[in-house]
Amino acid sequence: SNAAESEDETSRHEHEMKDYETLSMEELVAELESLVDTEKVMSVKDHVEEIKKAFLFQYNHLMDEKKEAFQAEAKSVEGESTEEFHYHFPLKTTFDQLYNRYRDRKNVHFKSLQSNLKTNLEERLAIVEELKNLINPQENIKDTLKHFNELRDRWKNAGAIPKDKYNHV
Protein backbone atom coordinates (compact mmCIF):
# COMPACT_ATOMS: atom_id res chain seq x y z
CA SER A 1 0.00 0.00 0.00
CA ASN A 2 2.90 2.39 0.68
CA ALA A 3 4.22 1.86 -2.81
CA ALA A 4 0.78 2.31 -4.35
CA GLU A 5 0.23 5.58 -2.47
CA SER A 6 3.53 7.03 -3.56
CA GLU A 7 2.97 6.08 -7.17
CA ASP A 8 0.65 8.98 -7.95
CA GLU A 9 0.87 12.06 -5.76
CA THR A 10 -1.57 13.95 -7.99
CA SER A 11 -4.57 11.97 -6.78
CA ARG A 12 -4.36 13.44 -3.28
CA HIS A 13 -5.73 16.86 -4.24
CA GLU A 14 -9.50 16.55 -4.05
CA HIS A 15 -12.15 18.86 -5.50
CA GLU A 16 -15.72 19.04 -4.36
CA MET A 17 -17.98 17.23 -6.81
CA LYS A 18 -20.67 19.52 -8.21
CA ASP A 19 -24.08 18.46 -9.40
CA TYR A 20 -23.18 18.71 -13.07
CA GLU A 21 -26.57 17.44 -14.25
CA THR A 22 -28.18 20.70 -13.12
CA LEU A 23 -25.78 22.92 -15.10
CA SER A 24 -26.50 24.19 -18.60
CA MET A 25 -24.40 23.04 -21.52
CA GLU A 26 -22.61 26.42 -21.56
CA GLU A 27 -21.83 26.12 -17.83
CA LEU A 28 -20.55 22.57 -18.35
CA VAL A 29 -18.19 23.72 -21.09
CA ALA A 30 -16.96 26.60 -18.90
CA GLU A 31 -16.41 24.21 -15.99
CA LEU A 32 -14.56 21.74 -18.23
CA GLU A 33 -12.34 24.52 -19.57
CA SER A 34 -11.54 25.67 -16.05
CA LEU A 35 -10.60 22.16 -14.91
CA VAL A 36 -8.59 21.27 -18.01
CA ASP A 37 -6.57 24.48 -17.99
CA THR A 38 -5.84 24.89 -14.29
CA GLU A 39 -5.82 21.52 -12.53
CA LYS A 40 -3.69 18.39 -12.51
CA VAL A 41 -5.09 15.85 -14.92
CA MET A 42 -5.61 12.99 -12.47
CA SER A 43 -7.12 15.13 -9.71
CA VAL A 44 -10.06 16.09 -11.96
CA LYS A 45 -10.57 12.78 -13.78
CA ASP A 46 -13.91 11.98 -12.09
CA HIS A 47 -15.14 15.54 -12.57
CA VAL A 48 -14.34 15.51 -16.28
CA GLU A 49 -16.15 12.20 -16.75
CA GLU A 50 -19.24 13.53 -14.92
CA ILE A 51 -19.18 16.71 -17.02
CA LYS A 52 -18.89 14.61 -20.19
CA LYS A 53 -21.81 12.42 -19.14
CA ALA A 54 -24.03 15.41 -18.30
CA PHE A 55 -23.06 17.30 -21.47
CA LEU A 56 -23.65 14.35 -23.80
CA PHE A 57 -27.00 13.61 -22.14
CA GLN A 58 -28.16 17.20 -22.77
CA TYR A 59 -26.61 17.27 -26.25
CA ASN A 60 -28.30 14.02 -27.33
CA HIS A 61 -31.62 15.30 -25.97
CA LEU A 62 -31.17 18.54 -27.95
CA MET A 63 -30.30 16.59 -31.11
CA ASP A 64 -33.41 14.43 -30.71
CA GLU A 65 -35.56 17.56 -30.42
CA LYS A 66 -33.94 19.18 -33.49
CA LYS A 67 -34.30 15.97 -35.49
CA GLU A 68 -37.98 15.61 -34.58
CA ALA A 69 -38.59 19.26 -35.53
CA PHE A 70 -36.70 18.72 -38.82
CA GLN A 71 -38.73 15.61 -39.66
CA ALA A 72 -42.03 17.29 -38.75
CA GLU A 73 -41.17 20.28 -40.94
CA ALA A 74 -40.04 18.05 -43.80
CA LYS A 75 -43.29 16.04 -43.69
CA SER A 76 -45.44 19.17 -43.74
CA VAL A 77 -43.51 20.58 -46.71
CA GLU A 78 -42.82 17.57 -48.92
CA GLY A 79 -44.74 14.68 -47.48
CA GLU A 80 -41.67 12.41 -47.33
CA SER A 81 -38.17 13.80 -46.92
CA THR A 82 -35.13 12.49 -48.77
CA GLU A 83 -32.88 15.05 -47.12
CA GLU A 84 -30.55 13.94 -44.30
CA PHE A 85 -30.72 15.62 -40.91
CA HIS A 86 -27.70 17.82 -40.13
CA TYR A 87 -27.35 20.24 -37.28
CA HIS A 88 -24.17 22.11 -36.40
CA PHE A 89 -23.85 22.97 -32.73
CA PRO A 90 -20.72 25.12 -32.11
CA LEU A 91 -20.73 24.41 -28.37
CA LYS A 92 -20.27 20.69 -29.13
CA THR A 93 -17.17 21.52 -31.17
CA THR A 94 -15.78 23.56 -28.26
CA PHE A 95 -16.58 20.73 -25.84
CA ASP A 96 -14.85 18.17 -28.08
CA GLN A 97 -11.75 20.36 -28.35
CA LEU A 98 -11.54 20.77 -24.57
CA TYR A 99 -12.11 17.08 -23.94
CA ASN A 100 -9.43 16.17 -26.49
CA ARG A 101 -7.03 18.58 -24.79
CA TYR A 102 -7.79 16.86 -21.44
CA ARG A 103 -7.26 13.42 -23.01
CA ASP A 104 -3.95 14.52 -24.54
CA ARG A 105 -2.75 15.87 -21.18
CA LYS A 106 -3.78 12.60 -19.52
CA ASN A 107 -1.86 10.57 -22.10
CA VAL A 108 1.25 12.72 -21.60
CA HIS A 109 0.88 12.26 -17.83
CA PHE A 110 0.74 8.47 -18.13
CA LYS A 111 3.69 8.32 -20.53
CA SER A 112 5.71 10.44 -18.12
CA LEU A 113 4.63 8.26 -15.20
CA GLN A 114 5.63 5.08 -17.06
CA SER A 115 9.00 6.59 -17.91
CA ASN A 116 9.59 7.59 -14.28
CA LEU A 117 8.59 4.14 -13.03
CA LYS A 118 10.98 2.47 -15.44
CA THR A 119 13.84 4.78 -14.41
CA ASN A 120 13.09 4.15 -10.73
CA LEU A 121 13.04 0.39 -11.33
CA GLU A 122 16.45 0.53 -12.99
CA GLU A 123 17.81 2.58 -10.07
CA ARG A 124 16.50 0.12 -7.49
CA LEU A 125 17.86 -2.89 -9.38
CA ALA A 126 21.26 -1.19 -9.47
CA ILE A 127 21.07 -0.67 -5.69
CA VAL A 128 20.24 -4.37 -5.23
CA GLU A 129 23.31 -5.30 -7.25
CA GLU A 130 25.47 -2.99 -5.13
CA LEU A 131 24.04 -4.62 -2.00
CA LYS A 132 25.01 -8.05 -3.33
CA ASN A 133 28.59 -6.84 -3.73
CA LEU A 134 28.67 -5.14 -0.33
CA ILE A 135 29.73 -8.23 1.59
CA ASN A 136 33.50 -8.14 1.39
CA PRO A 137 35.49 -9.65 4.30
CA GLN A 138 38.60 -7.57 3.51
CA GLU A 139 36.73 -4.26 3.87
CA ASN A 140 36.50 -2.42 7.19
CA ILE A 141 33.06 -2.96 8.80
CA LYS A 142 32.75 0.78 9.42
CA ASP A 143 33.16 1.51 5.69
CA THR A 144 30.74 -1.28 4.83
CA LEU A 145 28.11 0.13 7.20
CA LYS A 146 28.61 3.63 5.77
CA HIS A 147 28.13 2.29 2.24
CA PHE A 148 25.06 0.34 3.37
CA ASN A 149 23.50 3.50 4.85
CA GLU A 150 24.17 5.39 1.61
CA LEU A 151 22.44 2.61 -0.33
CA ARG A 152 19.48 2.69 2.06
CA ASP A 153 19.10 6.45 1.54
CA ARG A 154 19.28 6.05 -2.24
CA TRP A 155 16.65 3.29 -2.00
CA LYS A 156 14.27 5.54 -0.06
CA ASN A 157 14.70 8.34 -2.62
CA ALA A 158 14.42 6.11 -5.69
CA GLY A 159 10.64 6.60 -6.02
CA ALA A 160 7.82 4.33 -7.10
CA ILE A 161 8.27 1.41 -9.46
CA PRO A 162 5.76 -0.56 -11.59
CA LYS A 163 3.36 -2.53 -9.38
CA ASP A 164 4.07 -5.82 -11.12
CA LYS A 165 7.74 -5.53 -10.08
CA TYR A 166 7.24 -4.80 -6.34
CA ASN A 167 7.63 -8.38 -5.12
CA HIS A 168 10.51 -9.14 -7.46
CA VAL A 169 12.56 -6.10 -6.42
PDB file of N, CA, C and O in Angstrom, residues 93-126:
ATOM      1  N   THR A  93     -18.530  21.451 -30.633  1.00  0.00           N
ATOM      2  CA  THR A  93     -17.172  21.524 -31.169  1.00  0.00           C
ATOM      3  C   THR A  93     -16.206  22.008 -30.087  1.00  0.00           C
ATOM      4  O   THR A  93     -15.123  21.431 -29.904  1.00  0.00           O
ATOM      5  N   THR A  94     -16.605  23.042 -29.352  1.00  0.00           N
ATOM      6  CA  THR A  94     -15.783  23.558 -28.257  1.00  0.00           C
ATOM      7  C   THR A  94     -15.585  22.485 -27.195  1.00  0.00           C
ATOM      8  O   THR A  94     -14.469  22.279 -26.703  1.00  0.00           O
ATOM      9  N   PHE A  95     -16.666  21.803 -26.831  1.00  0.00           N
ATOM     10  CA  PHE A  95     -16.582  20.731 -25.837  1.00  0.00           C
ATOM     11  C   PHE A  95     -15.610  19.648 -26.293  1.00  0.00           C
ATOM     12  O   PHE A  95     -14.757  19.204 -25.529  1.00  0.00           O
ATOM     13  N   ASP A  96     -15.733  19.221 -27.540  1.00  0.00           N
ATOM     14  CA  ASP A  96     -14.850  18.173 -28.076  1.00  0.00           C
ATOM     15  C   ASP A  96     -13.384  18.602 -28.043  1.00  0.00           C
ATOM     16  O   ASP A  96     -12.506  17.807 -27.705  1.00  0.00           O
ATOM     17  N   GLN A  97     -13.121  19.863 -28.374  1.00  0.00           N
ATOM     18  CA  GLN A  97     -11.745  20.362 -28.349  1.00  0.00           C
ATOM     19  C   GLN A  97     -11.182  20.339 -26.927  1.00  0.00           C
ATOM     20  O   GLN A  97     -10.037  19.925 -26.706  1.00  0.00           O
ATOM     21  N   LEU A  98     -11.990  20.772 -25.968  1.00  0.00           N
ATOM     22  CA  LEU A  98     -11.542  20.770 -24.569  1.00  0.00           C
ATOM     23  C   LEU A  98     -11.320  19.349 -24.067  1.00  0.00           C
ATOM     24  O   LEU A  98     -10.324  19.069 -23.394  1.00  0.00           O
ATOM     25  N   TYR A  99     -12.247  18.460 -24.396  1.00  0.00           N
ATOM     26  CA  TYR A  99     -12.113  17.080 -23.939  1.00  0.00           C
ATOM     27  C   TYR A  99     -10.884  16.417 -24.567  1.00  0.00           C
ATOM     28  O   TYR A  99     -10.158  15.679 -23.905  1.00  0.00           O
ATOM     29  N   ASN A 100     -10.630  16.706 -25.826  1.00  0.00           N
ATOM     30  CA  ASN A 100      -9.433  16.165 -26.489  1.00  0.00           C
ATOM     31  C   ASN A 100      -8.159  16.711 -25.852  1.00  0.00           C
ATOM     32  O   ASN A 100      -7.174  15.979 -25.697  1.00  0.00           O
ATOM     33  N   ARG A 101      -8.183  17.993 -25.468  1.00  0.00           N
ATOM     34  CA  ARG A 101      -7.030  18.577 -24.785  1.00  0.00           C
ATOM     35  C   ARG A 101      -6.805  17.873 -23.446  1.00  0.00           C
ATOM     36  O   ARG A 101      -5.672  17.565 -23.082  1.00  0.00           O
ATOM     37  N   TYR A 102      -7.885  17.594 -22.710  1.00  0.00           N
ATOM     38  CA  TYR A 102      -7.787  16.857 -21.442  1.00  0.00           C
ATOM     39  C   TYR A 102      -7.197  15.458 -21.688  1.00  0.00           C
ATOM     40  O   TYR A 102      -6.300  15.021 -20.987  1.00  0.00           O
ATOM     41  N   ARG A 103      -7.731  14.774 -22.702  1.00  0.00           N
ATOM     42  CA  ARG A 103      -7.264  13.422 -23.010  1.00  0.00           C
ATOM     43  C   ARG A 103      -5.783  13.418 -23.393  1.00  0.00           C
ATOM     44  O   ARG A 103      -5.024  12.540 -22.977  1.00  0.00           O
ATOM     45  N   ASP A 104      -5.361  14.419 -24.154  1.00  0.00           N
ATOM     46  CA  ASP A 104      -3.947  14.517 -24.536  1.00  0.00           C
ATOM     47  C   ASP A 104      -3.071  14.739 -23.310  1.00  0.00           C
ATOM     48  O   ASP A 104      -2.009  14.112 -23.176  1.00  0.00           O
ATOM     49  N   ARG A 105      -3.507  15.622 -22.409  1.00  0.00           N
ATOM     50  CA  ARG A 105      -2.745  15.871 -21.178  1.00  0.00           C
ATOM     51  C   ARG A 105      -2.676  14.605 -20.324  1.00  0.00           C
ATOM     52  O   ARG A 105      -1.646  14.320 -19.713  1.00  0.00           O
ATOM     53  N   LYS A 106      -3.767  13.844 -20.300  1.00  0.00           N
ATOM     54  CA  LYS A 106      -3.783  12.603 -19.519  1.00  0.00           C
ATOM     55  C   LYS A 106      -2.810  11.596 -20.119  1.00  0.00           C
ATOM     56  O   LYS A 106      -2.067  10.929 -19.390  1.00  0.00           O
ATOM     57  N   ASN A 107      -2.788  11.486 -21.439  1.00  0.00           N
ATOM     58  CA  ASN A 107      -1.858  10.566 -22.097  1.00  0.00           C
ATOM     59  C   ASN A 107      -0.407  10.958 -21.835  1.00  0.00           C
ATOM     60  O   ASN A 107       0.435  10.095 -21.576  1.00  0.00           O
ATOM     61  N   VAL A 108      -0.112  12.240 -21.884  1.00  0.00           N
ATOM     62  CA  VAL A 108       1.248  12.716 -21.597  1.00  0.00           C
ATOM     63  C   VAL A 108       1.609  12.378 -20.151  1.00  0.00           C
ATOM     64  O   VAL A 108       2.725  11.932 -19.865  1.00  0.00           O
ATOM     65  N   HIS A 109       0.654  12.574 -19.244  1.00  0.00           N
ATOM     66  CA  HIS A 109       0.883  12.264 -17.827  1.00  0.00           C
ATOM     67  C   HIS A 109       1.240  10.789 -17.657  1.00  0.00           C
ATOM     68  O   HIS A 109       2.190  10.453 -16.948  1.00  0.00           O
ATOM     69  N   PHE A 110       0.485   9.901 -18.297  1.00  0.00           N
ATOM     70  CA  PHE A 110       0.737   8.473 -18.129  1.00  0.00           C
ATOM     71  C   PHE A 110       2.046   8.046 -18.782  1.00  0.00           C
ATOM     72  O   PHE A 110       2.760   7.195 -18.245  1.00  0.00           O
ATOM     73  N   LYS A 111       2.397   8.643 -19.903  1.00  0.00           N
ATOM     74  CA  LYS A 111       3.688   8.321 -20.526  1.00  0.00           C
ATOM     75  C   LYS A 111       4.832   8.766 -19.626  1.00  0.00           C
ATOM     76  O   LYS A 111       5.816   8.037 -19.453  1.00  0.00           O
ATOM     77  N   SER A 112       4.691   9.937 -19.039  1.00  0.00           N
ATOM     78  CA  SER A 112       5.706  10.443 -18.118  1.00  0.00           C
ATOM     79  C   SER A 112       5.803   9.541 -16.888  1.00  0.00           C
ATOM     80  O   SER A 112       6.897   9.218 -16.431  1.00  0.00           O
ATOM     81  N   LEU A 113       4.658   9.138 -16.369  1.00  0.00           N
ATOM     82  CA  LEU A 113       4.630   8.261 -15.196  1.00  0.00           C
ATOM     83  C   LEU A 113       5.308   6.930 -15.506  1.00  0.00           C
ATOM     84  O   LEU A 113       6.119   6.450 -14.722  1.00  0.00           O
ATOM     85  N   GLN A 114       5.000   6.353 -16.661  1.00  0.00           N
ATOM     86  CA  GLN A 114       5.634   5.082 -17.059  1.00  0.00           C
ATOM     87  C   GLN A 114       7.140   5.243 -17.179  1.00  0.00           C
ATOM     88  O   GLN A 114       7.901   4.389 -16.740  1.00  0.00           O
ATOM     89  N   SER A 115       7.566   6.338 -17.763  1.00  0.00           N
ATOM     90  CA  SER A 115       8.995   6.589 -17.914  1.00  0.00           C
ATOM     91  C   SER A 115       9.666   6.704 -16.543  1.00  0.00           C
ATOM     92  O   SER A 115      10.742   6.132 -16.322  1.00  0.00           O
ATOM     93  N   ASN A 116       9.037   7.442 -15.634  1.00  0.00           N
ATOM     94  CA  ASN A 116       9.587   7.586 -14.280  1.00  0.00           C
ATOM     95  C   ASN A 116       9.653   6.246 -13.559  1.00  0.00           C
ATOM     96  O   ASN A 116      10.639   5.947 -12.876  1.00  0.00           O
ATOM     97  N   LEU A 117       8.597   5.446 -13.694  1.00  0.00           N
ATOM     98  CA  LEU A 117       8.586   4.145 -13.034  1.00  0.00           C
ATOM     99  C   LEU A 117       9.702   3.250 -13.551  1.00  0.00           C
ATOM    100  O   LEU A 117      10.370   2.558 -12.783  1.00  0.00           O
ATOM    101  N   LYS A 118       9.927   3.297 -14.845  1.00  0.00           N
ATOM    102  CA  LYS A 118      10.984   2.475 -15.444  1.00  0.00           C
ATOM    103  C   LYS A 118      12.363   2.929 -14.947  1.00  0.00           C
ATOM    104  O   LYS A 118      13.202   2.101 -14.581  1.00  0.00           O
ATOM    105  N   THR A 119      12.573   4.237 -14.902  1.00  0.00           N
ATOM    106  CA  THR A 119      13.835   4.775 -14.410  1.00  0.00           C
ATOM    107  C   THR A 119      14.054   4.394 -12.948  1.00  0.00           C
ATOM    108  O   THR A 119      15.157   3.994 -12.557  1.00  0.00           O
ATOM    109  N   ASN A 120      13.001   4.513 -12.144  1.00  0.00           N
ATOM    110  CA  ASN A 120      13.095   4.155 -10.726  1.00  0.00           C
ATOM    111  C   ASN A 120      13.395   2.669 -10.552  1.00  0.00           C
ATOM    112  O   ASN A 120      14.162   2.286  -9.665  1.00  0.00           O
ATOM    113  N   LEU A 121      12.789   1.837 -11.391  1.00  0.00           N
ATOM    114  CA  LEU A 121      13.044   0.394 -11.327  1.00  0.00           C
ATOM    115  C   LEU A 121      14.516   0.104 -11.615  1.00  0.00           C
ATOM    116  O   LEU A 121      15.162  -0.666 -10.895  1.00  0.00           O
ATOM    117  N   GLU A 122      15.041   0.734 -12.649  1.00  0.00           N
ATOM    118  CA  GLU A 122      16.449   0.534 -12.990  1.00  0.00           C
ATOM    119  C   GLU A 122      17.355   0.970 -11.839  1.00  0.00           C
ATOM    120  O   GLU A 122      18.337   0.289 -11.516  1.00  0.00           O
ATOM    121  N   GLU A 123      17.019   2.086 -11.203  1.00  0.00           N
ATOM    122  CA  GLU A 123      17.807   2.579 -10.068  1.00  0.00           C
ATOM    123  C   GLU A 123      17.776   1.580  -8.913  1.00  0.00           C
ATOM    124  O   GLU A 123      18.807   1.263  -8.320  1.00  0.00           O
ATOM    125  N   ARG A 124      16.608   1.067  -8.605  1.00  0.00           N
ATOM    126  CA  ARG A 124      16.497   0.118  -7.489  1.00  0.00           C
ATOM    127  C   ARG A 124      17.217  -1.199  -7.794  1.00  0.00           C
ATOM    128  O   ARG A 124      17.830  -1.789  -6.902  1.00  0.00           O
ATOM    129  N   LEU A 125      17.140  -1.666  -9.018  1.00  0.00           N
ATOM    130  CA  LEU A 125      17.860  -2.895  -9.377  1.00  0.00           C
ATOM    131  C   LEU A 125      19.374  -2.691  -9.259  1.00  0.00           C
ATOM    132  O   LEU A 125      20.097  -3.601  -8.834  1.00  0.00           O
ATOM    133  N   ALA A 126      19.834  -1.490  -9.610  1.00  0.00           N
ATOM    134  CA  ALA A 126      21.265  -1.191  -9.465  1.00  0.00           C
ATOM    135  C   ALA A 126      21.662  -1.198  -7.990  1.00  0.00           C
ATOM    136  O   ALA A 126      22.740  -1.694  -7.625  1.00  0.00           O
TER     137      ALA A 126
END
